mmCIF file of C-alpha atoms and ligand atoms in Angstrom:
data_model
loop_
_atom_site.group_PDB
_atom_site.id
_atom_site.type_symbol
_atom_site.label_atom_id
_atom_site.label_comp_id
_atom_site.label_asym_id
_atom_site.label_seq_id
_atom_site.Cartn_x
_atom_site.Cartn_y
_atom_site.Cartn_z
ATOM 1 C CA MET X 1 -6.591 17.256 91.909
ATOM 2 C CA ARG X 2 -3.364 19.123 91.157
ATOM 3 C CA VAL X 3 -3.602 22.768 92.241
ATOM 4 C CA VAL X 4 -1.418 25.763 91.360
ATOM 5 C CA ILE X 5 -1.990 29.079 93.184
ATOM 6 C CA LEU X 6 -1.247 32.469 91.612
ATOM 7 C CA GLY X 7 -1.093 35.621 93.747
ATOM 8 C CA SER X 8 0.308 39.120 93.967
ATOM 9 C CA GLY X 9 0.064 40.145 97.608
ATOM 10 C CA ARG X 10 0.272 39.048 101.198
ATOM 11 C CA GLY X 11 -1.092 35.594 100.480
ATOM 12 C CA SER X 12 -3.564 35.191 103.334
ATOM 13 C CA ASN X 13 -5.850 33.171 101.070
ATOM 14 C CA ALA X 14 -3.025 30.964 99.843
ATOM 15 C CA GLU X 15 -2.207 30.457 103.531
ATOM 16 C CA ALA X 16 -5.819 29.474 104.260
ATOM 17 C CA ILE X 17 -5.666 26.896 101.441
ATOM 18 C CA LEU X 18 -2.339 25.474 102.646
ATOM 19 C CA SER X 19 -3.566 25.372 106.266
ATOM 20 C CA ALA X 20 -6.682 23.500 105.154
ATOM 21 C CA GLN X 21 -4.469 21.053 103.260
ATOM 22 C CA GLN X 22 -2.275 20.574 106.347
ATOM 23 C CA ALA X 23 -5.393 19.911 108.438
ATOM 24 C CA GLY X 24 -6.630 17.319 105.930
ATOM 25 C CA LYS X 25 -9.543 19.574 104.921
ATOM 26 C CA LEU X 26 -8.787 20.120 101.242
ATOM 27 C CA GLY X 27 -10.473 16.951 99.971
ATOM 28 C CA GLY X 28 -8.582 15.332 97.136
ATOM 29 C CA ALA X 29 -6.775 18.554 96.244
ATOM 30 C CA ARG X 30 -3.033 19.020 96.584
ATOM 31 C CA VAL X 31 -1.190 22.323 96.162
ATOM 32 C CA LEU X 32 1.864 21.759 93.987
ATOM 33 C CA GLN X 33 3.204 25.246 93.484
ATOM 34 C CA LEU X 34 2.748 28.944 94.301
ATOM 35 C CA PHE X 35 3.604 31.607 91.725
ATOM 36 C CA ALA X 36 3.672 35.386 92.261
ATOM 37 C CA ASP X 37 3.971 38.189 89.731
ATOM 38 C CA LYS X 38 5.795 40.368 92.292
ATOM 39 C CA PRO X 39 9.220 39.384 93.610
ATOM 40 C CA ASP X 40 8.379 40.732 97.098
ATOM 41 C CA ALA X 41 4.890 39.193 97.393
ATOM 42 C CA GLY X 42 4.311 38.028 100.976
ATOM 43 C CA MET X 43 2.781 34.903 99.504
ATOM 44 C CA LEU X 44 6.226 33.634 98.499
ATOM 45 C CA ALA X 45 7.219 33.238 102.171
ATOM 46 C CA LEU X 46 4.542 30.544 102.504
ATOM 47 C CA GLY X 47 6.562 28.180 100.328
ATOM 48 C CA PRO X 48 9.240 27.305 102.890
ATOM 49 C CA ARG X 49 6.686 27.402 105.725
ATOM 50 C CA PHE X 50 4.441 24.793 104.125
ATOM 51 C CA GLY X 51 7.040 22.898 102.124
ATOM 52 C CA VAL X 52 5.560 23.881 98.763
ATOM 53 C CA PRO X 53 7.691 25.342 95.948
ATOM 54 C CA ALA X 54 7.055 29.070 95.513
ATOM 55 C CA GLY X 55 8.511 31.349 92.887
ATOM 56 C CA PHE X 56 8.358 34.693 91.146
ATOM 57 C CA VAL X 57 7.526 34.697 87.453
ATOM 58 C CA ASP X 58 8.310 37.916 85.588
ATOM 59 C CA PRO X 59 5.034 39.299 84.183
ATOM 60 C CA ALA X 60 6.632 42.076 82.070
ATOM 61 C CA PRO X 61 6.056 44.022 79.857
ATOM 62 C CA PHE X 62 2.545 45.055 80.974
ATOM 63 C CA LYS X 63 1.485 46.560 84.318
ATOM 64 C CA THR X 64 -2.087 45.355 84.836
ATOM 65 C CA LYS X 65 -2.603 42.542 82.335
ATOM 66 C CA LEU X 66 -0.828 39.295 81.532
ATOM 67 C CA GLU X 67 -0.005 39.245 77.842
ATOM 68 C CA GLY X 68 2.999 38.839 75.549
ATOM 69 C CA GLU X 69 6.267 37.552 76.993
ATOM 70 C CA GLY X 70 5.069 37.594 80.600
ATOM 71 C CA GLU X 71 2.028 35.570 79.645
ATOM 72 C CA ALA X 72 4.244 33.051 77.820
ATOM 73 C CA ARG X 73 6.452 32.725 80.931
ATOM 74 C CA PHE X 74 3.392 32.122 83.132
ATOM 75 C CA ILE X 75 1.933 29.580 80.692
ATOM 76 C CA ALA X 76 5.231 27.668 80.628
ATOM 77 C CA ALA X 77 5.640 27.736 84.430
ATOM 78 C CA VAL X 78 2.067 26.690 85.192
ATOM 79 C CA SER X 79 1.961 24.058 82.406
ATOM 80 C CA ALA X 80 5.042 22.403 83.886
ATOM 81 C CA CYS X 81 2.887 21.569 86.954
ATOM 82 C CA ALA X 82 0.183 19.927 84.803
ATOM 83 C CA PRO X 83 -2.537 21.446 86.993
ATOM 84 C CA ASP X 84 -6.171 20.393 87.156
ATOM 85 C CA LEU X 85 -7.028 23.677 88.853
ATOM 86 C CA VAL X 86 -5.412 27.126 88.741
ATOM 87 C CA VAL X 87 -6.504 29.277 91.705
ATOM 88 C CA LEU X 88 -6.232 33.063 91.485
ATOM 89 C CA ALA X 89 -5.865 34.089 95.134
ATOM 90 C CA GLY X 90 -5.323 37.836 94.961
ATOM 91 C CA PHE X 91 -3.683 37.703 91.520
ATOM 92 C CA MET X 92 -4.131 41.326 90.446
ATOM 93 C CA ARG X 93 -3.749 41.011 86.666
ATOM 94 C CA VAL X 94 -6.269 40.626 83.902
ATOM 95 C CA LEU X 95 -5.816 37.324 82.065
ATOM 96 C CA LYS X 96 -5.908 37.317 78.271
ATOM 97 C CA PRO X 97 -6.917 34.579 75.793
ATOM 98 C CA GLY X 98 -3.446 32.988 75.651
ATOM 99 C CA PHE X 99 -3.490 31.979 79.333
ATOM 100 C CA LEU X 100 -7.261 31.447 79.446
ATOM 101 C CA ASN X 101 -7.134 29.022 76.508
ATOM 102 C CA ALA X 102 -4.094 27.185 77.874
ATOM 103 C CA PHE X 103 -6.071 26.309 81.047
ATOM 104 C CA ALA X 104 -9.620 26.541 79.731
ATOM 105 C CA GLY X 105 -12.251 25.651 82.321
ATOM 106 C CA LYS X 106 -9.608 25.130 85.015
ATOM 107 C CA ILE X 107 -9.152 28.651 86.407
ATOM 108 C CA ILE X 108 -11.052 29.988 89.420
ATOM 109 C CA ASN X 109 -10.866 33.440 91.004
ATOM 110 C CA LEU X 110 -11.645 34.859 94.429
ATOM 111 C CA HIS X 111 -13.293 38.280 94.529
ATOM 112 C CA PRO X 112 -14.038 40.357 97.652
ATOM 113 C CA SER X 113 -17.689 41.238 96.921
ATOM 114 C CA LEU X 114 -20.958 39.529 96.100
ATOM 115 C CA LEU X 115 -20.630 39.554 92.311
ATOM 116 C CA PRO X 116 -22.088 40.869 90.054
ATOM 117 C CA SER X 117 -21.954 43.803 92.483
ATOM 118 C CA PHE X 118 -18.656 45.674 92.702
ATOM 119 C CA PRO X 119 -16.398 43.936 90.149
ATOM 120 C CA GLY X 120 -12.887 45.235 89.474
ATOM 121 C CA LEU X 121 -10.477 46.806 91.922
ATOM 122 C CA ASP X 122 -11.192 47.344 95.631
ATOM 123 C CA GLY X 123 -14.442 45.407 95.916
ATOM 124 C CA ILE X 124 -14.517 45.978 99.687
ATOM 125 C CA GLY X 125 -14.026 49.756 99.426
ATOM 126 C CA GLN X 126 -16.612 49.985 96.640
ATOM 127 C CA ALA X 127 -19.230 48.241 98.802
ATOM 128 C CA TRP X 128 -18.305 50.373 101.831
ATOM 129 C CA ARG X 129 -18.622 53.650 99.920
ATOM 130 C CA ARG X 130 -21.922 52.599 98.317
ATOM 131 C CA GLY X 131 -23.351 51.969 101.761
ATOM 132 C CA VAL X 132 -24.736 48.481 101.144
ATOM 133 C CA LYS X 133 -25.665 46.499 104.245
ATOM 134 C CA LEU X 134 -24.701 43.121 102.833
ATOM 135 C CA THR X 135 -21.528 42.246 100.955
ATOM 136 C CA GLY X 136 -19.154 39.280 101.021
ATOM 137 C CA CYS X 137 -16.992 37.271 98.679
ATOM 138 C CA THR X 138 -17.336 35.165 95.549
ATOM 139 C CA VAL X 139 -15.457 32.287 93.956
ATOM 140 C CA HIS X 140 -16.117 32.056 90.220
ATOM 141 C CA GLY X 141 -14.833 30.419 87.082
ATOM 142 C CA VAL X 142 -12.617 32.734 85.044
ATOM 143 C CA THR X 143 -13.624 33.824 81.544
ATOM 144 C CA ALA X 144 -12.526 36.721 79.336
ATOM 145 C CA GLU X 145 -15.061 38.982 81.062
ATOM 146 C CA VAL X 146 -13.323 40.390 84.162
ATOM 147 C CA ASP X 147 -15.073 39.050 87.307
ATOM 148 C CA GLY X 148 -17.879 37.820 85.034
ATOM 149 C CA GLY X 149 -17.497 34.026 84.884
ATOM 150 C CA PRO X 150 -19.877 31.459 86.363
ATOM 151 C CA ILE X 151 -20.345 31.833 90.120
ATOM 152 C CA LEU X 152 -19.312 28.720 92.050
ATOM 153 C CA ASP X 153 -20.107 29.913 95.572
ATOM 154 C CA GLN X 154 -20.473 32.998 97.727
ATOM 155 C CA MET X 155 -20.389 33.922 101.392
ATOM 156 C CA ALA X 156 -22.259 36.937 102.756
ATOM 157 C CA VAL X 157 -21.032 39.439 105.340
ATOM 158 C CA ARG X 158 -23.326 41.973 107.057
ATOM 159 C CA ILE X 159 -22.192 45.539 107.513
ATOM 160 C CA GLU X 160 -23.274 46.422 111.063
ATOM 161 C CA VAL X 161 -23.628 49.771 112.791
ATOM 162 C CA GLY X 162 -20.184 50.553 114.180
ATOM 163 C CA ASP X 163 -18.295 48.783 111.403
ATOM 164 C CA THR X 164 -15.411 50.658 109.810
ATOM 165 C CA LEU X 165 -13.784 50.003 106.459
ATOM 166 C CA GLU X 166 -11.079 48.138 108.395
ATOM 167 C CA SER X 167 -13.486 45.964 110.393
ATOM 168 C CA LEU X 168 -15.442 45.216 107.211
ATOM 169 C CA ALA X 169 -12.251 44.226 105.390
ATOM 170 C CA ALA X 170 -11.372 41.875 108.248
ATOM 171 C CA LYS X 171 -14.819 40.240 108.077
ATOM 172 C CA VAL X 172 -14.649 39.824 104.281
ATOM 173 C CA HIS X 173 -11.165 38.315 104.524
ATOM 174 C CA ALA X 174 -12.332 35.878 107.222
ATOM 175 C CA ALA X 175 -15.185 34.838 104.911
ATOM 176 C CA GLU X 176 -12.734 34.380 102.028
ATOM 177 C CA HIS X 177 -10.485 32.196 104.157
ATOM 178 C CA ALA X 178 -13.425 29.878 104.851
ATOM 179 C CA LEU X 179 -14.973 29.933 101.378
ATOM 180 C CA LEU X 180 -12.038 29.394 99.037
ATOM 181 C CA PRO X 181 -10.625 26.189 100.625
ATOM 182 C CA ALA X 182 -14.174 24.797 100.886
ATOM 183 C CA VAL X 183 -14.812 25.391 97.167
ATOM 184 C CA ILE X 184 -11.483 23.774 96.237
ATOM 185 C CA ALA X 185 -12.270 20.737 98.406
ATOM 186 C CA ARG X 186 -15.689 20.444 96.816
ATOM 187 C CA LEU X 187 -14.309 20.699 93.273
ATOM 188 C CA SER X 188 -11.800 17.973 94.092
ATOM 189 C CA GLU X 189 -14.631 15.601 94.954
ATOM 190 C CA ARG X 190 -16.665 16.099 91.773
HETATM 191 C C1 LIG S 201 -8.375 39.121 98.513
HETATM 192 O O1 LIG S 201 -9.239 39.919 99.296
HETATM 193 C C2 LIG S 201 -8.997 38.840 97.163
HETATM 194 O O2 LIG S 201 -10.396 38.718 97.207
HETATM 195 C C3 LIG S 201 -8.594 40.072 96.396
HETATM 196 O O3 LIG S 201 -7.268 40.297 96.796
HETATM 197 C C4 LIG S 201 -7.106 39.901 98.155
HETATM 198 C C5 LIG S 201 -5.854 39.062 98.260
HETATM 199 O O4 LIG S 201 -5.499 38.894 99.600
HETATM 200 N N1 LIG S 201 -8.687 39.851 94.979
HETATM 201 C C6 LIG S 201 -9.159 40.764 94.134
HETATM 202 O O5 LIG S 201 -9.495 41.881 94.483
HETATM 203 C C7 LIG S 201 -9.215 40.323 92.695
HETATM 204 N N2 LIG S 201 -9.933 41.275 91.900
HETATM 205 P P1 LIG S 201 -4.367 37.844 99.991
HETATM 206 O O6 LIG S 201 -3.128 38.150 99.161
HETATM 207 O O7 LIG S 201 -4.138 38.089 101.449
HETATM 208 O O8 LIG S 201 -4.894 36.453 99.719
#
Protein backbone atom coordinates (compact mmCIF):
# COMPACT_ATOMS: atom_id res chain seq x y z
CA MET A 1 0.00 0.00 0.00
CA ARG A 2 1.59 3.24 -1.21
CA VAL A 3 1.28 5.98 1.42
CA VAL A 4 1.76 9.75 1.13
CA ILE A 5 1.72 11.87 4.31
CA LEU A 6 0.59 15.51 4.37
CA GLY A 7 1.34 17.74 7.37
CA SER A 8 1.78 21.31 8.51
CA GLY A 9 3.61 21.16 11.82
CA ARG A 10 6.21 19.40 13.90
CA GLY A 11 5.47 16.01 12.39
CA SER A 12 5.44 13.84 15.50
CA ASN A 13 2.75 11.66 13.94
CA ALA A 14 4.62 11.34 10.66
CA GLU A 15 7.61 10.34 12.80
CA ALA A 16 5.52 7.69 14.59
CA ILE A 17 4.47 6.26 11.20
CA LEU A 18 8.04 6.23 9.87
CA SER A 19 9.35 4.68 13.11
CA ALA A 20 6.71 1.96 12.87
CA GLN A 21 7.75 1.33 9.27
CA GLN A 22 11.42 1.12 10.32
CA ALA A 23 10.47 -1.37 13.04
CA GLY A 24 8.56 -3.52 10.54
CA LYS A 25 5.24 -2.63 12.21
CA LEU A 26 3.44 -0.89 9.36
CA GLY A 27 2.06 -4.04 7.72
CA GLY A 28 2.11 -3.87 3.95
CA ALA A 29 2.24 -0.07 3.94
CA ARG A 30 5.19 1.92 2.65
CA VAL A 31 5.62 5.69 3.00
CA LEU A 32 6.73 7.12 -0.32
CA GLN A 33 6.68 10.84 0.30
CA LEU A 34 6.04 13.60 2.85
CA PHE A 35 4.53 16.92 1.77
CA ALA A 36 4.10 20.05 3.90
CA ASP A 37 2.17 23.23 3.18
CA LYS A 38 4.65 25.27 5.25
CA PRO A 39 8.28 25.63 4.16
CA ASP A 40 9.49 25.52 7.80
CA ALA A 41 7.35 22.56 8.95
CA GLY A 42 9.36 20.40 11.35
CA MET A 43 7.97 17.41 9.51
CA LEU A 44 10.24 18.12 6.55
CA ALA A 45 13.33 17.29 8.64
CA LEU A 46 12.09 13.70 8.89
CA GLY A 47 12.80 13.13 5.21
CA PRO A 48 16.59 12.93 5.45
CA ARG A 49 16.37 11.15 8.82
CA PHE A 50 14.25 8.31 7.46
CA GLY A 51 15.40 8.36 3.86
CA VAL A 52 12.00 9.39 2.50
CA PRO A 53 11.58 12.31 0.07
CA ALA A 54 10.03 15.33 1.79
CA GLY A 55 9.03 18.60 0.20
CA PHE A 56 7.12 21.84 0.53
CA VAL A 57 4.23 22.41 -1.83
CA ASP A 58 2.98 25.99 -2.09
CA PRO A 59 -0.67 26.06 -0.95
CA ALA A 60 -1.35 29.70 -1.99
CA PRO A 61 -3.56 31.67 -2.47
CA PHE A 62 -5.77 30.70 0.51
CA LYS A 63 -4.85 30.66 4.21
CA THR A 64 -6.98 27.90 5.72
CA LYS A 65 -8.30 25.89 2.78
CA LEU A 66 -6.75 24.11 -0.18
CA GLU A 67 -8.37 25.37 -3.35
CA GLY A 68 -7.41 26.94 -6.67
CA GLU A 69 -3.76 26.94 -7.73
CA GLY A 70 -2.47 25.53 -4.45
CA GLU A 71 -4.93 22.67 -4.68
CA ALA A 72 -3.82 21.97 -8.26
CA ARG A 73 -0.17 21.89 -7.13
CA PHE A 74 -1.01 19.44 -4.32
CA ILE A 75 -3.07 17.23 -6.65
CA ALA A 76 -0.19 17.08 -9.14
CA ALA A 77 2.44 16.36 -6.46
CA VAL A 78 0.42 13.67 -4.70
CA SER A 79 -0.80 12.07 -7.96
CA ALA A 80 2.80 11.66 -9.08
CA CYS A 81 3.23 9.20 -6.16
CA ALA A 82 0.21 7.12 -7.26
CA PRO A 83 -0.84 6.65 -3.63
CA ASP A 84 -3.27 4.08 -2.29
CA LEU A 85 -3.59 6.08 0.92
CA VAL A 86 -3.18 9.79 1.69
CA VAL A 87 -2.66 10.40 5.42
CA LEU A 88 -3.40 13.82 6.90
CA ALA A 89 -1.11 13.94 9.94
CA GLY A 90 -1.61 17.44 11.30
CA PHE A 91 -2.44 18.93 7.89
CA MET A 92 -4.23 22.11 9.00
CA ARG A 93 -6.19 22.97 5.84
CA VAL A 94 -9.71 22.21 4.78
CA LEU A 95 -9.78 20.05 1.65
CA LYS A 96 -12.18 20.96 -1.15
CA PRO A 97 -13.87 18.79 -3.81
CA GLY A 98 -10.98 19.01 -6.29
CA PHE A 99 -8.54 17.20 -3.99
CA LEU A 100 -11.22 15.02 -2.38
CA ASN A 101 -12.40 13.74 -5.77
CA ALA A 102 -8.86 13.19 -7.04
CA PHE A 103 -8.22 10.74 -4.14
CA ALA A 104 -11.78 9.69 -3.34
CA GLY A 105 -11.99 7.09 -0.58
CA LYS A 106 -8.22 7.14 -0.06
CA ILE A 107 -7.78 10.01 2.42
CA ILE A 108 -7.67 9.55 6.19
CA ASN A 109 -7.30 12.19 8.90
CA LEU A 110 -6.09 12.19 12.49
CA HIS A 111 -8.02 14.36 14.94
CA PRO A 112 -7.12 15.01 18.60
CA SER A 113 -10.54 14.32 20.19
CA LEU A 114 -13.15 11.59 20.31
CA LEU A 115 -15.23 12.72 17.34
CA PRO A 116 -18.01 13.77 16.95
CA SER A 117 -17.05 15.73 20.07
CA PHE A 118 -14.82 18.75 19.56
CA PRO A 119 -14.29 18.92 15.77
CA GLY A 120 -12.32 21.78 14.22
CA LEU A 121 -9.33 23.59 15.65
CA ASP A 122 -7.71 22.79 19.01
CA GLY A 123 -9.58 19.60 19.85
CA ILE A 124 -7.45 19.10 22.98
CA GLY A 125 -8.06 22.63 24.31
CA GLN A 126 -11.78 22.37 23.56
CA ALA A 127 -12.06 19.15 25.59
CA TRP A 128 -9.96 20.63 28.42
CA ARG A 129 -12.09 23.78 28.67
CA ARG A 130 -15.35 21.81 28.53
CA GLY A 131 -14.19 19.75 31.49
CA VAL A 132 -14.86 16.30 30.05
CA LYS A 133 -13.24 13.40 31.88
CA LEU A 134 -12.64 11.29 28.79
CA THR A 135 -11.20 12.44 25.48
CA GLY A 136 -8.71 10.94 23.03
CA CYS A 137 -8.07 10.78 19.32
CA THR A 138 -9.80 9.62 16.16
CA VAL A 139 -8.73 8.39 12.73
CA HIS A 140 -11.47 8.85 10.14
CA GLY A 141 -12.06 8.81 6.42
CA VAL A 142 -12.13 12.31 4.94
CA THR A 143 -15.28 13.68 3.30
CA ALA A 144 -16.42 17.21 2.49
CA GLU A 145 -17.78 17.58 6.03
CA VAL A 146 -14.86 18.78 8.19
CA ASP A 147 -13.97 16.05 10.74
CA GLY A 148 -17.23 14.31 9.79
CA GLY A 149 -16.22 11.27 7.72
CA PRO A 150 -16.56 7.63 8.75
CA ILE A 151 -14.69 6.79 11.95
CA LEU A 152 -12.05 4.09 11.46
CA ASP A 153 -10.75 3.87 15.02
CA GLN A 154 -10.38 5.80 18.25
CA MET A 155 -8.26 5.70 21.38
CA ALA A 156 -9.50 7.10 24.69
CA VAL A 157 -7.52 9.14 27.22
CA ARG A 158 -8.76 9.85 30.77
CA ILE A 159 -8.39 13.30 32.24
CA GLU A 160 -7.22 12.68 35.82
CA VAL A 161 -7.16 14.95 38.84
CA GLY A 162 -3.86 16.81 38.63
CA ASP A 163 -3.74 16.85 34.83
CA THR A 164 -2.93 20.15 33.16
CA LEU A 165 -3.61 21.16 29.58
CA GLU A 166 0.03 20.29 28.88
CA SER A 167 -0.10 16.84 30.49
CA LEU A 168 -3.38 16.13 28.68
CA ALA A 169 -1.85 17.17 25.36
CA ALA A 170 1.07 14.82 25.98
CA LYS A 171 -1.30 11.92 26.71
CA VAL A 172 -3.41 12.60 23.60
CA HIS A 173 -0.28 12.81 21.43
CA ALA A 174 1.01 9.51 22.86
CA ALA A 175 -2.35 7.93 21.99
CA GLU A 176 -2.16 9.36 18.47
CA HIS A 177 1.33 7.96 17.98
CA ALA A 178 0.02 4.48 18.80
CA LEU A 179 -3.30 4.71 16.96
CA LEU A 180 -2.39 6.16 13.57
CA PRO A 181 0.35 3.64 12.60
CA ALA A 182 -1.88 0.79 13.81
CA VAL A 183 -4.78 1.96 11.61
CA ILE A 184 -2.47 2.30 8.59
CA ALA A 185 -1.08 -1.21 9.16
CA ARG A 186 -4.59 -2.59 9.45
CA LEU A 187 -5.77 -0.85 6.27
CA SER A 188 -2.77 -2.27 4.42
CA GLU A 189 -3.88 -5.79 5.29
CA ARG A 190 -7.49 -5.47 4.10
C1 LIG B 1 -2.03 16.27 16.00
O1 LIG B 1 -2.37 16.37 17.37
C2 LIG B 1 -3.27 16.09 15.15
O2 LIG B 1 -4.28 15.35 15.79
C3 LIG B 1 -3.70 17.53 14.96
O3 LIG B 1 -2.49 18.21 14.74
C4 LIG B 1 -1.45 17.60 15.50
C5 LIG B 1 -0.25 17.42 14.59
O4 LIG B 1 0.87 17.09 15.35
N1 LIG B 1 -4.59 17.65 13.84
C6 LIG B 1 -5.66 18.44 13.86
O5 LIG B 1 -5.94 19.16 14.80
C7 LIG B 1 -6.49 18.40 12.60
N2 LIG B 1 -7.73 19.10 12.79
P1 LIG B 1 2.20 16.60 14.62
O6 LIG B 1 2.57 17.63 13.56
O7 LIG B 1 3.22 16.54 15.72
O8 LIG B 1 1.93 15.24 14.01
